[in-house]
Amino acid sequence: DVLDADTKGRWWMVGASWAGNQNKDILFGDPDADGPDRECNADKVLSKSEADEDGLLALASSQRMNTDARRAIFCIIMGSSDFDDAFEKLVRQGMLKPKVERDVIRVIVHCCGEEEAFNPFYAYLAIRCCEYQPKSRFTLMLTFWDIFKQLETFSDRKVANLAKLLAHLVGSNDKCLNIGVLKRIEFSPTSMPEMVIVFLSIFMTSLFESNSEESIQMIFSHGATPPEASATVKAKSTDFFDDEDDDDDDDDDDSPGASRGKTKKEDLSDLRENLSLFLLQYLKASPKNVEGSAFHSNLMIAISS
């Protein structure tokens, strides 16, 4: 109304004229017409809204959203216009409170994996959730650890989507995850499952193509132990969080419950060595590894970090 004050009038000023709602023909047709053209279309609009909601609920059931909470989260995410809209609706519905947010993260990751092609919408939404609710970072880490165990059962499309999602999250400057999330993958130069190789190859390629040299240096040097402390420091906790409380994961040695009240810097020396070997074995021969390209520069930085 403020922007259109010159044509609609200033209703907030006493004595000023106002032309009214200029968009009412959306519901009520042409206001100057007579007869059937003036017929109210509100019922049609409401019916369409109800049909859309029923369609989302049916889609949620087909995606095995088997609880009321997950169905509600699914409908909010899939019915939103963009990630900001989805985030605001989740906050208003109280879906990002501690422990309640677990379902939100798992639904986001599930939906991303089921898309025909990777959609950055899910990555941006996950980042917003982690910024608002830090406990979501731990849930996100556990979700990917579960994914690593099931990669061999996934389709190529789903593996590619999840790899690109993880690359986006790891490249977000520690807003969500760091490279330490890969420590639950079993690296072997001779017997790595095919889908694990595919996942890591797509993950690394996406990371190298979408980040600067400075970012790659920061990502792959994460968890490096200073030489003077390498003989004595062996931290078991992760630094995705400061003081986490997760009742469902108390039996996990890497759970924050094992070091509650303390913040330790994890030693990822073994992981970084394994990643360097993987990059040398699988990505150095990639057709994208062209001398002078950003991919080549980032690959060399990652190998030497």
PDB file of C-alpha atoms in Angstrom:
ATOM      1  CA  ASP A   1       0.000   0.000   0.000  1.00  0.00           C
ATOM      2  CA  VAL A   2       2.872   2.378   0.758  1.00  0.00           C
ATOM      3  CA  LEU A   3       4.540   1.646  -2.580  1.00  0.00           C
ATOM      4  CA  ASP A   4       1.245   2.146  -4.439  1.00  0.00           C
ATOM      5  CA  ALA A   5       0.177   5.223  -2.466  1.00  0.00           C
ATOM      6  CA  ASP A   6       0.126   7.466  -5.566  1.00  0.00           C
ATOM      7  CA  THR A   7      -2.507   5.303  -7.266  1.00  0.00           C
ATOM      8  CA  LYS A   8      -4.347   3.650  -4.357  1.00  0.00           C
ATOM      9  CA  GLY A   9      -4.358   6.495  -1.890  1.00  0.00           C
ATOM     10  CA  ARG A  10      -3.155   6.793   1.689  1.00  0.00           C
ATOM     11  CA  TRP A  11      -5.666   4.974   3.884  1.00  0.00           C
ATOM     12  CA  TRP A  12      -3.543   5.575   6.993  1.00  0.00           C
ATOM     13  CA  MET A  13      -4.073   9.340   6.755  1.00  0.00           C
ATOM     14  CA  VAL A  14      -7.297  10.789   8.167  1.00  0.00           C
ATOM     15  CA  GLY A  15      -9.481  12.145   5.382  1.00  0.00           C
ATOM     16  CA  ALA A  16      -7.424  10.638   2.563  1.00  0.00           C
ATOM     17  CA  SER A  17      -9.088   8.599  -0.155  1.00  0.00           C
ATOM     18  CA  TRP A  18      -8.316   4.928  -0.721  1.00  0.00           C
ATOM     19  CA  ALA A  19      -9.062   2.851  -3.797  1.00  0.00           C
ATOM     20  CA  GLY A  20      -9.248  -0.389  -1.825  1.00  0.00           C
ATOM     21  CA  ASN A  21      -7.811  -3.812  -2.593  1.00  0.00           C
ATOM     22  CA  GLN A  22      -6.645  -3.673  -6.197  1.00  0.00           C
ATOM     23  CA  ASN A  23      -6.157  -7.430  -6.378  1.00  0.00           C
ATOM     24  CA  LYS A  24      -9.594  -8.572  -5.271  1.00  0.00           C
ATOM     25  CA  ASP A  25     -10.403  -9.754  -8.791  1.00  0.00           C
ATOM     26  CA  ILE A  26      -8.178 -12.760  -8.010  1.00  0.00           C
ATOM     27  CA  LEU A  27     -11.001 -14.066  -5.848  1.00  0.00           C
ATOM     28  CA  PHE A  28     -14.019 -12.189  -7.118  1.00  0.00           C
ATOM     29  CA  GLY A  29     -13.553 -11.724 -10.860  1.00  0.00           C
ATOM     30  CA  ASP A  30     -14.087  -8.368 -12.575  1.00  0.00           C
ATOM     31  CA  PRO A  31     -15.606  -5.939 -10.033  1.00  0.00           C
ATOM     32  CA  ASP A  32     -17.256  -3.893 -12.811  1.00  0.00           C
ATOM     33  CA  ALA A  33     -18.939  -6.844 -14.494  1.00  0.00           C
ATOM     34  CA  ASP A  34     -22.533  -7.915 -14.021  1.00  0.00           C
ATOM     35  CA  GLY A  35     -24.091 -11.369 -13.859  1.00  0.00           C
ATOM     36  CA  PRO A  36     -22.047 -14.576 -13.686  1.00  0.00           C
ATOM     37  CA  ASP A  37     -18.716 -12.762 -14.175  1.00  0.00           C
ATOM     38  CA  ARG A  38     -19.210 -11.247 -10.723  1.00  0.00           C
ATOM     39  CA  GLU A  39     -19.607 -14.703  -9.140  1.00  0.00           C
ATOM     40  CA  CYS A  40     -17.315 -15.338  -6.205  1.00  0.00           C
ATOM     41  CA  ASN A  41     -14.433 -17.726  -6.912  1.00  0.00           C
ATOM     42  CA  ALA A  42     -13.297 -18.096  -3.318  1.00  0.00           C
ATOM     43  CA  ASP A  43     -14.591 -21.667  -3.070  1.00  0.00           C
ATOM     44  CA  LYS A  44     -12.507 -22.638  -6.079  1.00  0.00           C
ATOM     45  CA  VAL A  45      -9.383 -21.162  -4.510  1.00  0.00           C
ATOM     46  CA  LEU A  46     -10.035 -22.963  -1.225  1.00  0.00           C
ATOM     47  CA  SER A  47     -10.709 -26.221  -3.039  1.00  0.00           C
ATOM     48  CA  LYS A  48      -7.407 -25.916  -4.891  1.00  0.00           C
ATOM     49  CA  SER A  49      -5.588 -25.311  -1.605  1.00  0.00           C
ATOM     50  CA  GLU A  50      -7.178 -28.373  -0.041  1.00  0.00           C
ATOM     51  CA  ALA A  51      -6.329 -30.452  -3.090  1.00  0.00           C
ATOM     52  CA  ASP A  52      -2.684 -29.342  -2.892  1.00  0.00           C
ATOM     53  CA  GLU A  53      -2.548 -30.306   0.781  1.00  0.00           C
ATOM     54  CA  ASP A  54      -4.066 -33.711   0.083  1.00  0.00           C
ATOM     55  CA  GLY A  55      -1.536 -34.210  -2.700  1.00  0.00           C
ATOM     56  CA  LEU A  56       1.356 -33.416  -0.360  1.00  0.00           C
ATOM     57  CA  LEU A  57       0.024 -35.822   2.265  1.00  0.00           C
ATOM     58  CA  ALA A  58      -0.264 -38.564  -0.349  1.00  0.00           C
ATOM     59  CA  LEU A  59       3.291 -37.838  -1.474  1.00  0.00           C
ATOM     60  CA  ALA A  60       4.485 -37.927   2.132  1.00  0.00           C
ATOM     61  CA  SER A  61       2.966 -41.384   2.584  1.00  0.00           C
ATOM     62  CA  SER A  62       4.643 -42.607  -0.610  1.00  0.00           C
ATOM     63  CA  GLN A  63       7.977 -41.377   0.805  1.00  0.00           C
ATOM     64  CA  ARG A  64       7.442 -43.391   4.000  1.00  0.00           C
ATOM     65  CA  MET A  65       6.875 -40.402   6.260  1.00  0.00           C
ATOM     66  CA  ASN A  66       5.368 -42.655   8.896  1.00  0.00           C
ATOM     67  CA  THR A  67       4.805 -40.233  11.781  1.00  0.00           C
ATOM     68  CA  ASP A  68       2.631 -37.146  12.112  1.00  0.00           C
ATOM     69  CA  ALA A  69       5.714 -35.003  12.775  1.00  0.00           C
ATOM     70  CA  ARG A  70       7.520 -36.175   9.643  1.00  0.00           C
ATOM     71  CA  ARG A  71       4.420 -35.766   7.505  1.00  0.00           C
ATOM     72  CA  ALA A  72       3.978 -32.210   8.780  1.00  0.00           C
ATOM     73  CA  ILE A  73       7.652 -31.394   8.143  1.00  0.00           C
ATOM     74  CA  PHE A  74       7.484 -32.914   4.666  1.00  0.00           C
ATOM     75  CA  CYS A  75       4.412 -30.854   3.762  1.00  0.00           C
ATOM     76  CA  ILE A  76       6.046 -27.648   5.025  1.00  0.00           C
ATOM     77  CA  ILE A  77       9.260 -28.248   3.066  1.00  0.00           C
ATOM     78  CA  MET A  78       7.634 -29.379  -0.164  1.00  0.00           C
ATOM     79  CA  GLY A  79       4.931 -26.717  -0.011  1.00  0.00           C
ATOM     80  CA  SER A  80       7.283 -23.769   0.527  1.00  0.00           C
ATOM     81  CA  SER A  81       8.253 -21.272  -2.137  1.00  0.00           C
ATOM     82  CA  ASP A  82      11.953 -21.158  -1.169  1.00  0.00           C
ATOM     83  CA  PHE A  83      14.291 -22.198   1.642  1.00  0.00           C
ATOM     84  CA  ASP A  84      13.676 -18.985   3.627  1.00  0.00           C
ATOM     85  CA  ASP A  85       9.939 -19.616   3.507  1.00  0.00           C
ATOM     86  CA  ALA A  86      10.427 -23.238   4.599  1.00  0.00           C
ATOM     87  CA  PHE A  87      12.751 -22.224   7.444  1.00  0.00           C
ATOM     88  CA  GLU A  88      10.341 -19.594   8.780  1.00  0.00           C
ATOM     89  CA  LYS A  89       7.446 -22.048   8.723  1.00  0.00           C
ATOM     90  CA  LEU A  90       9.501 -24.682  10.569  1.00  0.00           C
ATOM     91  CA  VAL A  91      10.443 -22.152  13.243  1.00  0.00           C
ATOM     92  CA  ARG A  92       6.852 -20.956  13.655  1.00  0.00           C
ATOM     93  CA  GLN A  93       5.660 -24.542  14.063  1.00  0.00           C
ATOM     94  CA  GLY A  94       8.296 -25.239  16.736  1.00  0.00           C
ATOM     95  CA  MET A  95       9.973 -27.893  14.570  1.00  0.00           C
ATOM     96  CA  LEU A  96      13.526 -26.735  15.346  1.00  0.00           C
ATOM     97  CA  LYS A  97      13.471 -27.129  19.118  1.00  0.00           C
ATOM     98  CA  PRO A  98      16.076 -29.474  20.649  1.00  0.00           C
ATOM     99  CA  LYS A  99      15.390 -33.147  19.837  1.00  0.00           C
ATOM    100  CA  VAL A 100      12.369 -32.169  17.759  1.00  0.00           C
ATOM    101  CA  GLU A 101      14.769 -30.949  15.055  1.00  0.00           C
ATOM    102  CA  ARG A 102      16.041 -34.488  14.430  1.00  0.00           C
ATOM    103  CA  ASP A 103      13.107 -35.291  12.179  1.00  0.00           C
ATOM    104  CA  VAL A 104      13.582 -32.044  10.253  1.00  0.00           C
ATOM    105  CA  ILE A 105      17.188 -32.886   9.354  1.00  0.00           C
ATOM    106  CA  ARG A 106      16.383 -36.451   8.348  1.00  0.00           C
ATOM    107  CA  VAL A 107      13.461 -35.359   6.173  1.00  0.00           C
ATOM    108  CA  ILE A 108      15.632 -32.737   4.450  1.00  0.00           C
ATOM    109  CA  VAL A 109      18.333 -35.293   3.650  1.00  0.00           C
ATOM    110  CA  HIS A 110      15.788 -37.895   2.536  1.00  0.00           C
ATOM    111  CA  CYS A 111      14.025 -35.473   0.176  1.00  0.00           C
ATOM    112  CA  CYS A 112      17.327 -34.340  -1.302  1.00  0.00           C
ATOM    113  CA  GLY A 113      18.278 -37.930  -2.083  1.00  0.00           C
ATOM    114  CA  GLU A 114      14.952 -38.603  -3.816  1.00  0.00           C
ATOM    115  CA  GLU A 115      15.125 -35.654  -6.231  1.00  0.00           C
ATOM    116  CA  GLU A 116      15.741 -36.311  -9.935  1.00  0.00           C
ATOM    117  CA  ALA A 117      18.788 -34.024  -9.739  1.00  0.00           C
ATOM    118  CA  PHE A 118      20.550 -32.278  -6.873  1.00  0.00           C
ATOM    119  CA  ASN A 119      18.594 -29.259  -5.650  1.00  0.00           C
ATOM    120  CA  PRO A 120      20.617 -26.707  -3.587  1.00  0.00           C
ATOM    121  CA  PHE A 121      17.357 -25.779  -1.828  1.00  0.00           C
ATOM    122  CA  TYR A 122      17.944 -28.586   0.674  1.00  0.00           C
ATOM    123  CA  ALA A 123      21.535 -27.563   1.385  1.00  0.00           C
ATOM    124  CA  TYR A 124      20.584 -23.944   2.056  1.00  0.00           C
ATOM    125  CA  LEU A 125      17.701 -25.047   4.270  1.00  0.00           C
ATOM    126  CA  ALA A 126      19.969 -27.386   6.261  1.00  0.00           C
ATOM    127  CA  ILE A 127      22.471 -24.562   6.771  1.00  0.00           C
ATOM    128  CA  ARG A 128      19.730 -22.238   8.046  1.00  0.00           C
ATOM    129  CA  CYS A 129      18.547 -24.939  10.457  1.00  0.00           C
ATOM    130  CA  CYS A 130      22.081 -25.494  11.783  1.00  0.00           C
ATOM    131  CA  GLU A 131      22.649 -21.774  12.254  1.00  0.00           C
ATOM    132  CA  TYR A 132      19.402 -21.477  14.196  1.00  0.00           C
ATOM    133  CA  GLN A 133      19.703 -24.745  16.148  1.00  0.00           C
ATOM    134  CA  PRO A 134      23.336 -25.870  16.698  1.00  0.00           C
ATOM    135  CA  LYS A 135      22.197 -29.330  17.805  1.00  0.00           C
ATOM    136  CA  SER A 136      21.144 -29.924  14.197  1.00  0.00           C
ATOM    137  CA  ARG A 137      24.818 -30.231  13.285  1.00  0.00           C
ATOM    138  CA  PHE A 138      25.180 -33.368  15.390  1.00  0.00           C
ATOM    139  CA  THR A 139      21.977 -34.826  13.955  1.00  0.00           C
ATOM    140  CA  LEU A 140      23.262 -34.069  10.451  1.00  0.00           C
ATOM    141  CA  MET A 141      26.529 -35.846  11.193  1.00  0.00           C
ATOM    142  CA  LEU A 142      24.730 -38.942  12.510  1.00  0.00           C
ATOM    143  CA  THR A 143      22.442 -38.940   9.479  1.00  0.00           C
ATOM    144  CA  PHE A 144      25.401 -39.098   7.106  1.00  0.00           C
ATOM    145  CA  TRP A 145      27.061 -41.790   9.197  1.00  0.00           C
ATOM    146  CA  ASP A 146      23.920 -43.868   8.710  1.00  0.00           C
ATOM    147  CA  ILE A 147      24.030 -43.099   4.974  1.00  0.00           C
ATOM    148  CA  PHE A 148      27.628 -44.328   4.695  1.00  0.00           C
ATOM    149  CA  LYS A 149      26.496 -47.751   5.922  1.00  0.00           C
ATOM    150  CA  GLN A 150      23.820 -47.995   3.219  1.00  0.00           C
ATOM    151  CA  LEU A 151      25.531 -46.553   0.127  1.00  0.00           C
ATOM    152  CA  GLU A 152      25.664 -49.926  -1.614  1.00  0.00           C
ATOM    153  CA  THR A 153      21.845 -50.125  -1.516  1.00  0.00           C
ATOM    154  CA  PHE A 154      21.289 -46.683  -3.102  1.00  0.00           C
ATOM    155  CA  SER A 155      20.826 -45.802  -6.769  1.00  0.00           C
ATOM    156  CA  ASP A 156      23.480 -43.823  -8.641  1.00  0.00           C
ATOM    157  CA  ARG A 157      21.169 -40.793  -8.674  1.00  0.00           C
ATOM    158  CA  LYS A 158      20.634 -40.853  -4.912  1.00  0.00           C
ATOM    159  CA  VAL A 159      24.347 -41.311  -4.221  1.00  0.00           C
ATOM    160  CA  ALA A 160      25.151 -38.336  -6.470  1.00  0.00           C
ATOM    161  CA  ASN A 161      22.544 -36.108  -4.805  1.00  0.00           C
ATOM    162  CA  LEU A 162      23.760 -36.935  -1.296  1.00  0.00           C
ATOM    163  CA  ALA A 163      27.421 -36.481  -2.265  1.00  0.00           C
ATOM    164  CA  LYS A 164      26.683 -33.010  -3.670  1.00  0.00           C
ATOM    165  CA  LEU A 165      24.640 -32.152  -0.588  1.00  0.00           C
ATOM    166  CA  LEU A 166      27.520 -33.110   1.703  1.00  0.00           C
ATOM    167  CA  ALA A 167      29.991 -31.146  -0.436  1.00  0.00           C
ATOM    168  CA  HIS A 168      27.780 -28.065  -0.114  1.00  0.00           C
ATOM    169  CA  LEU A 169      27.531 -28.489   3.665  1.00  0.00           C
ATOM    170  CA  VAL A 170      31.253 -29.127   4.216  1.00  0.00           C
ATOM    171  CA  GLY A 171      32.062 -26.138   2.015  1.00  0.00           C
ATOM    172  CA  SER A 172      29.867 -23.829   4.110  1.00  0.00           C
ATOM    173  CA  ASN A 173      32.746 -22.742   6.374  1.00  0.00           C
ATOM    174  CA  ASP A 174      31.895 -25.001   9.326  1.00  0.00           C
ATOM    175  CA  LYS A 175      28.312 -23.748   9.536  1.00  0.00           C
ATOM    176  CA  CYS A 176      27.177 -27.382   9.359  1.00  0.00           C
ATOM    177  CA  LEU A 177      29.849 -30.060   8.971  1.00  0.00           C
ATOM    178  CA  ASN A 178      33.586 -30.344   8.489  1.00  0.00           C
ATOM    179  CA  ILE A 179      35.689 -32.937   6.677  1.00  0.00           C
ATOM    180  CA  GLY A 180      35.730 -35.037   9.861  1.00  0.00           C
ATOM    181  CA  VAL A 181      32.297 -36.424   8.957  1.00  0.00           C
ATOM    182  CA  LEU A 182      34.110 -38.824   6.578  1.00  0.00           C
ATOM    183  CA  LYS A 183      35.963 -40.576   9.396  1.00  0.00           C
ATOM    184  CA  ARG A 184      33.298 -43.303   9.540  1.00  0.00           C
ATOM    185  CA  ILE A 185      34.074 -44.411   5.980  1.00  0.00           C
ATOM    186  CA  GLU A 186      36.355 -47.440   5.739  1.00  0.00           C
ATOM    187  CA  PHE A 187      39.187 -46.497   3.380  1.00  0.00           C
ATOM    188  CA  SER A 188      40.978 -49.305   1.613  1.00  0.00           C
ATOM    189  CA  PRO A 189      43.226 -49.067  -1.464  1.00  0.00           C
ATOM    190  CA  THR A 190      42.011 -52.438  -2.794  1.00  0.00           C
ATOM    191  CA  SER A 191      38.562 -53.283  -1.439  1.00  0.00           C
ATOM    192  CA  MET A 192      36.457 -50.125  -1.213  1.00  0.00           C
ATOM    193  CA  PRO A 193      32.837 -50.741  -2.337  1.00  0.00           C
ATOM    194  CA  GLU A 194      31.999 -49.236  -5.721  1.00  0.00           C
ATOM    195  CA  MET A 195      29.297 -46.903  -4.416  1.00  0.00           C
ATOM    196  CA  VAL A 196      31.637 -45.545  -1.737  1.00  0.00           C
ATOM    197  CA  ILE A 197      34.157 -44.692  -4.459  1.00  0.00           C
ATOM    198  CA  VAL A 198      31.403 -43.048  -6.523  1.00  0.00           C
ATOM    199  CA  PHE A 199      30.170 -41.070  -3.508  1.00  0.00           C
ATOM    200  CA  LEU A 200      33.635 -39.819  -2.559  1.00  0.00           C
ATOM    201  CA  SER A 201      34.557 -39.000  -6.172  1.00  0.00           C
ATOM    202  CA  ILE A 202      31.440 -36.872  -6.686  1.00  0.00           C
ATOM    203  CA  PHE A 203      31.859 -35.301  -3.250  1.00  0.00           C
ATOM    204  CA  MET A 204      35.466 -34.310  -3.931  1.00  0.00           C
ATOM    205  CA  THR A 205      34.736 -33.096  -7.454  1.00  0.00           C
ATOM    206  CA  SER A 206      31.863 -30.891  -6.242  1.00  0.00           C
ATOM    207  CA  LEU A 207      34.044 -29.567  -3.432  1.00  0.00           C
ATOM    208  CA  PHE A 208      36.917 -28.665  -5.766  1.00  0.00           C
ATOM    209  CA  GLU A 209      34.674 -27.023  -8.363  1.00  0.00           C
ATOM    210  CA  SER A 210      32.723 -24.821  -5.966  1.00  0.00           C
ATOM    211  CA  ASN A 211      35.353 -23.583  -3.495  1.00  0.00           C
ATOM    212  CA  SER A 212      38.359 -21.294  -3.590  1.00  0.00           C
ATOM    213  CA  GLU A 213      41.909 -22.419  -2.875  1.00  0.00           C
ATOM    214  CA  GLU A 214      41.761 -20.756   0.552  1.00  0.00           C
ATOM    215  CA  SER A 215      38.566 -22.643   1.422  1.00  0.00           C
ATOM    216  CA  ILE A 216      40.028 -25.989   0.293  1.00  0.00           C
ATOM    217  CA  GLN A 217      43.139 -25.348   2.379  1.00  0.00           C
ATOM    218  CA  MET A 218      40.952 -24.664   5.421  1.00  0.00           C
ATOM    219  CA  ILE A 219      38.694 -27.663   4.796  1.00  0.00           C
ATOM    220  CA  PHE A 220      41.461 -30.234   4.382  1.00  0.00           C
ATOM    221  CA  SER A 221      43.745 -28.896   7.110  1.00  0.00           C
ATOM    222  CA  HIS A 222      40.941 -29.247   9.639  1.00  0.00           C
ATOM    223  CA  GLY A 223      41.886 -31.504  12.524  1.00  0.00           C
ATOM    224  CA  ALA A 224      45.634 -31.247  11.934  1.00  0.00           C
ATOM    225  CA  THR A 225      47.555 -31.873  15.142  1.00  0.00           C
ATOM    226  CA  PRO A 226      50.485 -29.531  15.855  1.00  0.00           C
ATOM    227  CA  PRO A 227      53.820 -31.435  15.658  1.00  0.00           C
ATOM    228  CA  GLU A 228      54.686 -30.747  19.284  1.00  0.00           C
ATOM    229  CA  ALA A 229      51.371 -32.242  20.421  1.00  0.00           C
ATOM    230  CA  SER A 230      51.052 -35.161  18.022  1.00  0.00           C
ATOM    231  CA  ALA A 231      52.535 -37.654  20.498  1.00  0.00           C
ATOM    232  CA  THR A 232      50.199 -36.780  23.328  1.00  0.00           C
ATOM    233  CA  VAL A 233      46.931 -35.532  21.869  1.00  0.00           C
ATOM    234  CA  LYS A 234      44.368 -38.141  20.805  1.00  0.00           C
ATOM    235  CA  ALA A 235      40.923 -36.575  21.143  1.00  0.00           C
ATOM    236  CA  LYS A 236      37.851 -38.756  20.714  1.00  0.00           C
ATOM    237  CA  SER A 237      35.255 -36.003  20.623  1.00  0.00           C
ATOM    238  CA  THR A 238      34.298 -33.994  17.563  1.00  0.00           C
ATOM    239  CA  ASP A 239      34.254 -30.212  17.423  1.00  0.00           C
ATOM    240  CA  PHE A 240      30.998 -29.950  15.515  1.00  0.00           C
ATOM    241  CA  PHE A 241      29.536 -28.802  18.812  1.00  0.00           C
ATOM    242  CA  ASP A 242      30.627 -27.530  22.192  1.00  0.00           C
ATOM    243  CA  ASP A 243      28.385 -29.261  24.691  1.00  0.00           C
ATOM    244  CA  GLU A 244      25.851 -31.619  23.157  1.00  0.00           C
ATOM    245  CA  ASP A 245      23.254 -33.827  24.792  1.00  0.00           C
ATOM    246  CA  ASP A 246      21.839 -36.689  22.733  1.00  0.00           C
ATOM    247  CA  ASP A 247      20.172 -39.483  24.696  1.00  0.00           C
ATOM    248  CA  ASP A 248      19.897 -41.826  21.737  1.00  0.00           C
ATOM    249  CA  ASP A 249      23.637 -41.977  21.113  1.00  0.00           C
ATOM    250  CA  ASP A 250      25.182 -42.415  24.551  1.00  0.00           C
ATOM    251  CA  ASP A 251      26.563 -45.798  23.524  1.00  0.00           C
ATOM    252  CA  ASP A 252      28.677 -44.226  20.769  1.00  0.00           C
ATOM    253  CA  ASP A 253      32.305 -43.568  21.697  1.00  0.00           C
ATOM    254  CA  ASP A 254      32.231 -40.485  19.494  1.00  0.00           C
ATOM    255  CA  SER A 255      29.101 -39.116  21.101  1.00  0.00           C
ATOM    256  CA  PRO A 256      29.421 -35.818  22.923  1.00  0.00           C
ATOM    257  CA  GLY A 257      28.312 -37.533  26.114  1.00  0.00           C
ATOM    258  CA  ALA A 258      31.770 -39.094  26.359  1.00  0.00           C
ATOM    259  CA  SER A 259      33.345 -35.683  26.915  1.00  0.00           C
ATOM    260  CA  ARG A 260      30.489 -33.560  28.141  1.00  0.00           C
ATOM    261  CA  GLY A 261      31.625 -30.268  29.574  1.00  0.00           C
ATOM    262  CA  LYS A 262      34.879 -30.338  27.570  1.00  0.00           C
ATOM    263  CA  THR A 263      35.771 -29.154  24.102  1.00  0.00           C
ATOM    264  CA  LYS A 264      38.594 -31.125  22.478  1.00  0.00           C
ATOM    265  CA  LYS A 265      40.163 -30.705  19.096  1.00  0.00           C
ATOM    266  CA  GLU A 266      39.816 -33.960  17.210  1.00  0.00           C
ATOM    267  CA  ASP A 267      42.850 -35.492  15.565  1.00  0.00           C
ATOM    268  CA  LEU A 268      42.030 -36.296  11.946  1.00  0.00           C
ATOM    269  CA  SER A 269      45.554 -37.147  10.869  1.00  0.00           C
ATOM    270  CA  ASP A 270      44.611 -40.675   9.810  1.00  0.00           C
ATOM    271  CA  LEU A 271      41.588 -39.447   7.858  1.00  0.00           C
ATOM    272  CA  ARG A 272      43.610 -36.782   6.083  1.00  0.00           C
ATOM    273  CA  GLU A 273      46.219 -39.371   5.093  1.00  0.00           C
ATOM    274  CA  ASN A 274      43.502 -41.711   3.787  1.00  0.00           C
ATOM    275  CA  LEU A 275      41.930 -38.875   1.802  1.00  0.00           C
ATOM    276  CA  SER A 276      45.273 -37.988   0.234  1.00  0.00           C
ATOM    277  CA  LEU A 277      45.749 -41.592  -0.881  1.00  0.00           C
ATOM    278  CA  PHE A 278      42.208 -41.693  -2.270  1.00  0.00           C
ATOM    279  CA  LEU A 279      42.751 -38.491  -4.226  1.00  0.00           C
ATOM    280  CA  LEU A 280      45.996 -39.796  -5.689  1.00  0.00           C
ATOM    281  CA  GLN A 281      44.442 -43.114  -6.651  1.00  0.00           C
ATOM    282  CA  TYR A 282      41.066 -42.004  -8.026  1.00  0.00           C
ATOM    283  CA  LEU A 283      40.911 -38.262  -8.744  1.00  0.00           C
ATOM    284  CA  LYS A 284      44.356 -37.522 -10.111  1.00  0.00           C
ATOM    285  CA  ALA A 285      43.355 -39.371 -13.293  1.00  0.00           C
ATOM    286  CA  SER A 286      40.045 -37.497 -13.581  1.00  0.00           C
ATOM    287  CA  PRO A 287      39.429 -35.774 -16.947  1.00  0.00           C
ATOM    288  CA  LYS A 288      38.685 -32.622 -14.942  1.00  0.00           C
ATOM    289  CA  ASN A 289      42.253 -32.590 -13.627  1.00  0.00           C
ATOM    290  CA  VAL A 290      43.622 -30.254 -16.287  1.00  0.00           C
ATOM    291  CA  GLU A 291      46.799 -28.287 -15.652  1.00  0.00           C
ATOM    292  CA  GLY A 292      45.931 -24.711 -14.739  1.00  0.00           C
ATOM    293  CA  SER A 293      42.283 -25.420 -13.838  1.00  0.00           C
ATOM    294  CA  ALA A 294      40.727 -24.646 -10.464  1.00  0.00           C
ATOM    295  CA  PHE A 295      40.079 -28.362 -10.040  1.00  0.00           C
ATOM    296  CA  HIS A 296      43.791 -29.157 -10.467  1.00  0.00           C
ATOM    297  CA  SER A 297      44.881 -26.419  -8.033  1.00  0.00           C
ATOM    298  CA  ASN A 298      42.404 -27.512  -5.376  1.00  0.00           C
ATOM    299  CA  LEU A 299      43.308 -31.171  -5.849  1.00  0.00           C
ATOM    300  CA  MET A 300      46.998 -30.456  -5.271  1.00  0.00           C
ATOM    301  CA  ILE A 301      46.179 -28.417  -2.159  1.00  0.00           C
ATOM    302  CA  ALA A 302      43.961 -31.205  -0.778  1.00  0.00           C
ATOM    303  CA  ILE A 303      46.621 -33.861  -1.382  1.00  0.00           C
ATOM    304  CA  SER A 304      49.337 -31.857   0.333  1.00  0.00           C
ATOM    305  CA  SER A 305      47.229 -30.610   3.270  1.00  0.00           C
TER     306      SER A 305
END
